[in-house]
Amino acid sequence: MTKNTTKNPTRRHFMQAGMATSAALLSGTAIAQEITLEPSRGAGQTVMDMGYYGKRSEYVKDARMKGDRGTGLIGGSLTPLQHGQGMVTPSGLHFEVHHSGVPVIDPSEHKLLIHGMVEDEKIFTMEDLFRFPKESHFRFLECAGNGMGEWTSPRGQTVQQTHGLTSCSQWTGVSLKVLLNELGVNTDAKWLLAEGDDGARMTRSIPMWKALDDAMVVYAQNGEFLRAEQGFPLRLLVPGFEGNMNVKWLHRLEVSDKPWWTHHEVTEYADPRPDDKIRAYSFEMEARSVITSPSAGMKLNGPGFYEISGLGWSGSGTVTKVEVSTDNGNTWKKANLEAPVLPKCHTRFSLPWTWDGKETTIMSRTTDDTGYIQPTYEQMYKLQGPIGMMHNNAIQNWHIAQDGEITNVRS
Ligand SMILES: Nc1nc2c(c(=O)[nH]1)N[C@H]1C(S)=C(S)[C@@H](COP(=O)(O)O)O[C@H]1N2
Ligand SMILES: [Mo]
């Protein structure tokens, strides 16, 4: 949170988020007197002066940052999770990954073709799609490469760099099942190709069971039309599946009985395994969590009370438990889960904690309703090998030094 610079410095204590303890506060009566004596600020700006679309306060500076080889995907930008509140990511801070830039698409000219193994091939305009019954769901979206730079050693200096390729929005659109039923899908159809209308022509094979389960074509995010970089005017949403499959600028769906083995499926988004095989079609982003505050790059302001706060999520279902350790993994406490706790959605957790001022390491691990428990790096290496890139969901450790400095460590 940006430092508050009101004209009365004593009021700052009320405004500061998070870390300050209340020791330095004046008595309520003294403050009440000061506030009453202050002259009014006079008239502020109106929305007519400020522009009709809302702006943030000039004191709020949180922003996405560029990912790089060390910290995240190239051509991507990372969400500042360290400043996040609740479970929703503001649209302007949603992480973004593109393989060929963000196209400018006029929605009045955009069309969605659905063809292949269907009774009726169809082309839908955006107007056509708006006429279908709408659905809205809170869902996280995570790039399979979230934390790829962390695989062999801790490198990110903040949680934005280690985990910033996950975000959570309320998405609105049409259930894919409804659209496919409208066309009549051949009973032998097992796969669906989704293609984006960007320079990269991103194409991914989606299993038909998922298309008929909770997949959607979405045109809105957090109550307004999609942001250009999130796929305006239309994107595919395959909840819980790796980010790459959520094809943006969606303009074509082809129904088939086989997967396509497209470029992205066999190169970037396939995972080398310890047995020298390659795992392709690794869909679900498995359960993961991270403490967002306090986290690397922050500094604790002396011993005392802190609320540990973070996010848990699972592409396979709902978070049932997040445990936090404040003593290097020796003992674990159950964190509070903030309502609503929804499937395939970020879940905010918290734990009250009093720091004794001694050096320690804090971490979180989550469990989902399939019984899956977030692994340690050692456990993950056994399953996925020591030099993977995608699907890093290991437990994240933050080291707290005696001076309160927090850094990214492995153990
Ligand atoms: N058409 C198209 N869709 C795409 C991409 C792309 O480059 N082109 N990038 C994918 C990747 S790798 C990810 S992680 C998600 C990211 O979605 P977001 O940018 O809305 O966060 O979009 C996916 N959909
Ligand atoms: Mo991605």
mmCIF file of C-alpha atoms in Angstrom, residues 111-292:
data_model
loop_
_atom_site.group_PDB
_atom_site.id
_atom_site.type_symbol
_atom_site.label_atom_id
_atom_site.label_comp_id
_atom_site.label_asym_id
_atom_site.label_seq_id
_atom_site.Cartn_x
_atom_site.Cartn_y
_atom_site.Cartn_z
ATOM 1 C CA LYS A 111 -17.465 -14.392 -35.747
ATOM 2 C CA LEU A 112 -17.250 -17.821 -34.159
ATOM 3 C CA LEU A 113 -17.330 -20.790 -36.551
ATOM 4 C CA ILE A 114 -18.237 -24.197 -35.092
ATOM 5 C CA HIS A 115 -17.748 -27.050 -37.551
ATOM 6 C CA GLY A 116 -16.485 -30.625 -38.008
ATOM 7 C CA MET A 117 -18.352 -33.603 -36.540
ATOM 8 C CA VAL A 118 -21.642 -31.785 -35.918
ATOM 9 C CA GLU A 119 -25.032 -32.040 -37.604
ATOM 10 C CA ASP A 120 -25.228 -28.320 -38.358
ATOM 11 C CA GLU A 121 -22.110 -26.217 -38.894
ATOM 12 C CA LYS A 122 -22.737 -22.660 -37.736
ATOM 13 C CA ILE A 123 -21.247 -19.198 -37.660
ATOM 14 C CA PHE A 124 -22.195 -17.036 -34.677
ATOM 15 C CA THR A 125 -21.800 -13.273 -34.509
ATOM 16 C CA MET A 126 -21.312 -11.639 -31.112
ATOM 17 C CA GLU A 127 -24.965 -10.510 -31.290
ATOM 18 C CA ASP A 128 -25.997 -14.154 -31.779
ATOM 19 C CA LEU A 129 -23.968 -15.199 -28.747
ATOM 20 C CA PHE A 130 -25.474 -12.473 -26.533
ATOM 21 C CA ARG A 131 -28.911 -14.009 -27.152
ATOM 22 C CA PHE A 132 -27.999 -17.294 -25.458
ATOM 23 C CA PRO A 133 -28.629 -17.739 -21.719
ATOM 24 C CA LYS A 134 -25.719 -16.261 -19.770
ATOM 25 C CA GLU A 135 -23.696 -17.791 -16.977
ATOM 26 C CA SER A 136 -21.239 -16.098 -14.616
ATOM 27 C CA HIS A 137 -18.598 -17.940 -12.615
ATOM 28 C CA PHE A 138 -15.625 -16.990 -10.478
ATOM 29 C CA ARG A 139 -12.645 -18.968 -11.811
ATOM 30 C CA PHE A 140 -8.896 -18.681 -11.541
ATOM 31 C CA LEU A 141 -6.739 -18.803 -14.638
ATOM 32 C CA GLU A 142 -3.118 -19.917 -14.300
ATOM 33 C CA CYS A 143 -0.411 -20.246 -16.917
ATOM 34 C CA ALA A 144 1.200 -23.705 -16.864
ATOM 35 C CA GLY A 145 4.517 -21.840 -16.766
ATOM 36 C CA ASN A 146 3.706 -20.036 -13.508
ATOM 37 C CA GLY A 147 6.903 -20.413 -11.458
ATOM 38 C CA MET A 148 8.920 -21.975 -14.290
ATOM 39 C CA GLY A 149 11.914 -19.868 -13.286
ATOM 40 C CA GLU A 150 11.736 -21.369 -9.782
ATOM 41 C CA TRP A 151 12.087 -24.993 -10.804
ATOM 42 C CA THR A 152 15.752 -25.556 -10.014
ATOM 43 C CA SER A 153 16.473 -22.704 -7.611
ATOM 44 C CA PRO A 154 14.615 -19.805 -6.011
ATOM 45 C CA ARG A 155 15.001 -16.737 -8.251
ATOM 46 C CA GLY A 156 11.974 -14.468 -8.012
ATOM 47 C CA GLN A 157 12.406 -11.563 -5.630
ATOM 48 C CA THR A 158 8.710 -11.094 -4.977
ATOM 49 C CA VAL A 159 5.583 -13.250 -5.079
ATOM 50 C CA GLN A 160 4.696 -11.359 -8.260
ATOM 51 C CA GLN A 161 7.758 -12.937 -9.905
ATOM 52 C CA THR A 162 7.366 -16.400 -8.365
ATOM 53 C CA HIS A 163 3.561 -16.811 -8.690
ATOM 54 C CA GLY A 164 2.218 -13.834 -10.704
ATOM 55 C CA LEU A 165 0.906 -15.904 -13.621
ATOM 56 C CA THR A 166 -2.327 -16.702 -11.798
ATOM 57 C CA SER A 167 -5.370 -14.429 -11.529
ATOM 58 C CA CYS A 168 -9.050 -14.784 -10.704
ATOM 59 C CA SER A 169 -12.082 -13.130 -12.288
ATOM 60 C CA GLN A 170 -15.793 -13.482 -12.567
ATOM 61 C CA TRP A 171 -16.325 -14.575 -16.170
ATOM 62 C CA THR A 172 -19.626 -14.243 -18.051
ATOM 63 C CA GLY A 173 -20.618 -15.945 -21.272
ATOM 64 C CA VAL A 174 -22.347 -18.979 -22.726
ATOM 65 C CA SER A 175 -21.899 -22.590 -21.656
ATOM 66 C CA LEU A 176 -20.137 -24.477 -24.445
ATOM 67 C CA LYS A 177 -22.458 -27.403 -23.815
ATOM 68 C CA VAL A 178 -25.426 -25.220 -24.738
ATOM 69 C CA LEU A 179 -23.759 -24.115 -27.997
ATOM 70 C CA LEU A 180 -22.658 -27.627 -28.949
ATOM 71 C CA ASN A 181 -26.097 -29.071 -28.218
ATOM 72 C CA GLU A 182 -27.564 -26.415 -30.500
ATOM 73 C CA LEU A 183 -25.445 -27.839 -33.344
ATOM 74 C CA GLY A 184 -25.819 -31.521 -32.482
ATOM 75 C CA VAL A 185 -22.465 -33.194 -31.808
ATOM 76 C CA ASN A 186 -21.750 -36.555 -33.465
ATOM 77 C CA THR A 187 -21.600 -39.263 -30.781
ATOM 78 C CA ASP A 188 -18.112 -40.386 -31.933
ATOM 79 C CA ALA A 189 -16.695 -36.905 -31.380
ATOM 80 C CA LYS A 190 -14.091 -36.894 -28.615
ATOM 81 C CA TRP A 191 -12.127 -33.680 -29.158
ATOM 82 C CA LEU A 192 -12.598 -30.035 -29.945
ATOM 83 C CA LEU A 193 -10.002 -27.759 -31.535
ATOM 84 C CA ALA A 194 -10.054 -24.137 -30.394
ATOM 85 C CA GLU A 195 -8.337 -21.535 -32.553
ATOM 86 C CA GLY A 196 -7.587 -17.891 -31.766
ATOM 87 C CA ASP A 197 -7.673 -15.039 -34.264
ATOM 88 C CA ASP A 198 -4.326 -13.542 -33.219
ATOM 89 C CA GLY A 199 -1.008 -13.501 -35.057
ATOM 90 C CA ALA A 200 -0.043 -16.755 -33.283
ATOM 91 C CA ARG A 201 -3.277 -18.509 -34.333
ATOM 92 C CA MET A 202 -3.105 -20.314 -30.996
ATOM 93 C CA THR A 203 -4.690 -23.763 -31.360
ATOM 94 C CA ARG A 204 -5.368 -26.313 -28.644
ATOM 95 C CA SER A 205 -7.234 -29.643 -28.460
ATOM 96 C CA ILE A 206 -9.881 -29.727 -25.737
ATOM 97 C CA PRO A 207 -11.323 -33.111 -24.662
ATOM 98 C CA MET A 208 -15.036 -33.333 -25.413
ATOM 99 C CA TRP A 209 -15.881 -34.368 -21.828
ATOM 100 C CA LYS A 210 -14.531 -31.004 -20.661
ATOM 101 C CA ALA A 211 -16.297 -29.098 -23.441
ATOM 102 C CA LEU A 212 -19.571 -30.666 -22.280
ATOM 103 C CA ASP A 213 -18.785 -30.168 -18.602
ATOM 104 C CA ASP A 214 -17.971 -26.613 -17.449
ATOM 105 C CA ALA A 215 -16.236 -24.984 -20.456
ATOM 106 C CA MET A 216 -17.614 -21.645 -21.666
ATOM 107 C CA VAL A 217 -17.152 -19.058 -24.346
ATOM 108 C CA VAL A 218 -16.873 -15.808 -22.408
ATOM 109 C CA TYR A 219 -17.237 -12.196 -23.435
ATOM 110 C CA ALA A 220 -17.197 -10.473 -20.054
ATOM 111 C CA GLN A 221 -14.876 -10.278 -17.060
ATOM 112 C CA ASN A 222 -15.690 -8.726 -13.700
ATOM 113 C CA GLY A 223 -18.922 -7.175 -14.921
ATOM 114 C CA GLU A 224 -17.721 -5.562 -18.163
ATOM 115 C CA PHE A 225 -16.582 -6.698 -21.585
ATOM 116 C CA LEU A 226 -13.263 -8.579 -21.689
ATOM 117 C CA ARG A 227 -10.084 -6.545 -21.662
ATOM 118 C CA ALA A 228 -8.309 -6.575 -25.042
ATOM 119 C CA GLU A 229 -5.416 -8.560 -23.570
ATOM 120 C CA GLN A 230 -7.790 -11.118 -22.023
ATOM 121 C CA GLY A 231 -9.203 -11.973 -25.461
ATOM 122 C CA PHE A 232 -11.761 -9.302 -26.450
ATOM 123 C CA PRO A 233 -14.319 -9.885 -27.794
ATOM 124 C CA LEU A 234 -14.454 -13.653 -27.099
ATOM 125 C CA ARG A 235 -12.360 -16.294 -25.384
ATOM 126 C CA LEU A 236 -12.611 -19.901 -24.376
ATOM 127 C CA LEU A 237 -12.652 -20.673 -20.658
ATOM 128 C CA VAL A 238 -11.772 -24.226 -19.609
ATOM 129 C CA PRO A 239 -11.907 -23.880 -15.816
ATOM 130 C CA GLY A 240 -8.935 -25.345 -13.935
ATOM 131 C CA PHE A 241 -7.080 -26.330 -17.120
ATOM 132 C CA GLU A 242 -3.680 -24.845 -17.962
ATOM 133 C CA GLY A 243 -3.892 -21.229 -19.102
ATOM 134 C CA ASN A 244 -2.765 -21.979 -22.638
ATOM 135 C CA MET A 245 -5.940 -23.955 -23.399
ATOM 136 C CA ASN A 246 -8.083 -20.913 -22.615
ATOM 137 C CA VAL A 247 -7.804 -19.669 -26.179
ATOM 138 C CA LYS A 248 -8.257 -15.904 -26.528
ATOM 139 C CA TRP A 249 -9.749 -14.035 -29.489
ATOM 140 C CA LEU A 250 -11.624 -17.288 -30.167
ATOM 141 C CA HIS A 251 -12.948 -17.564 -33.731
ATOM 142 C CA ARG A 252 -13.070 -21.287 -34.571
ATOM 143 C CA LEU A 253 -14.057 -24.543 -32.859
ATOM 144 C CA GLU A 254 -13.709 -27.798 -34.780
ATOM 145 C CA VAL A 255 -15.215 -31.039 -33.497
ATOM 146 C CA SER A 256 -13.277 -34.267 -34.151
ATOM 147 C CA ASP A 257 -12.650 -37.803 -32.897
ATOM 148 C CA LYS A 258 -8.897 -37.231 -32.380
ATOM 149 C CA PRO A 259 -6.659 -34.664 -30.740
ATOM 150 C CA TRP A 260 -4.593 -32.476 -33.112
ATOM 151 C CA TRP A 261 -1.085 -32.570 -31.569
ATOM 152 C CA THR A 262 -0.719 -28.897 -32.415
ATOM 153 C CA HIS A 263 2.540 -26.971 -32.210
ATOM 154 C CA HIS A 264 1.930 -25.692 -28.686
ATOM 155 C CA GLU A 265 0.767 -29.108 -27.469
ATOM 156 C CA VAL A 266 3.954 -30.894 -28.471
ATOM 157 C CA THR A 267 6.511 -28.173 -27.793
ATOM 158 C CA GLU A 268 6.057 -25.571 -25.057
ATOM 159 C CA TYR A 269 3.137 -27.155 -23.209
ATOM 160 C CA ALA A 270 4.400 -30.755 -23.001
ATOM 161 C CA ASP A 271 6.314 -31.830 -19.913
ATOM 162 C CA PRO A 272 9.544 -33.894 -19.851
ATOM 163 C CA ARG A 273 9.368 -36.597 -17.167
ATOM 164 C CA PRO A 274 11.976 -38.390 -15.068
ATOM 165 C CA ASP A 275 11.458 -41.626 -17.099
ATOM 166 C CA ASP A 276 12.553 -39.769 -20.287
ATOM 167 C CA LYS A 277 8.998 -39.720 -21.606
ATOM 168 C CA ILE A 278 7.082 -36.565 -22.430
ATOM 169 C CA ARG A 279 3.718 -35.899 -20.858
ATOM 170 C CA ALA A 280 1.442 -34.136 -23.339
ATOM 171 C CA TYR A 281 -2.110 -33.055 -22.555
ATOM 172 C CA SER A 282 -1.489 -32.300 -18.902
ATOM 173 C CA PHE A 283 -4.681 -30.383 -18.380
ATOM 174 C CA GLU A 284 -5.400 -29.638 -14.730
ATOM 175 C CA MET A 285 -3.490 -27.072 -12.744
ATOM 176 C CA GLU A 286 -3.158 -29.055 -9.533
ATOM 177 C CA ALA A 287 -3.663 -27.668 -6.047
ATOM 178 C CA ARG A 288 -1.308 -24.883 -5.039
ATOM 179 C CA SER A 289 -1.087 -22.077 -2.515
ATOM 180 C CA VAL A 290 1.219 -19.244 -1.603
ATOM 181 C CA ILE A 291 1.505 -16.737 1.224
ATOM 182 C CA THR A 292 1.128 -13.339 -0.432
#
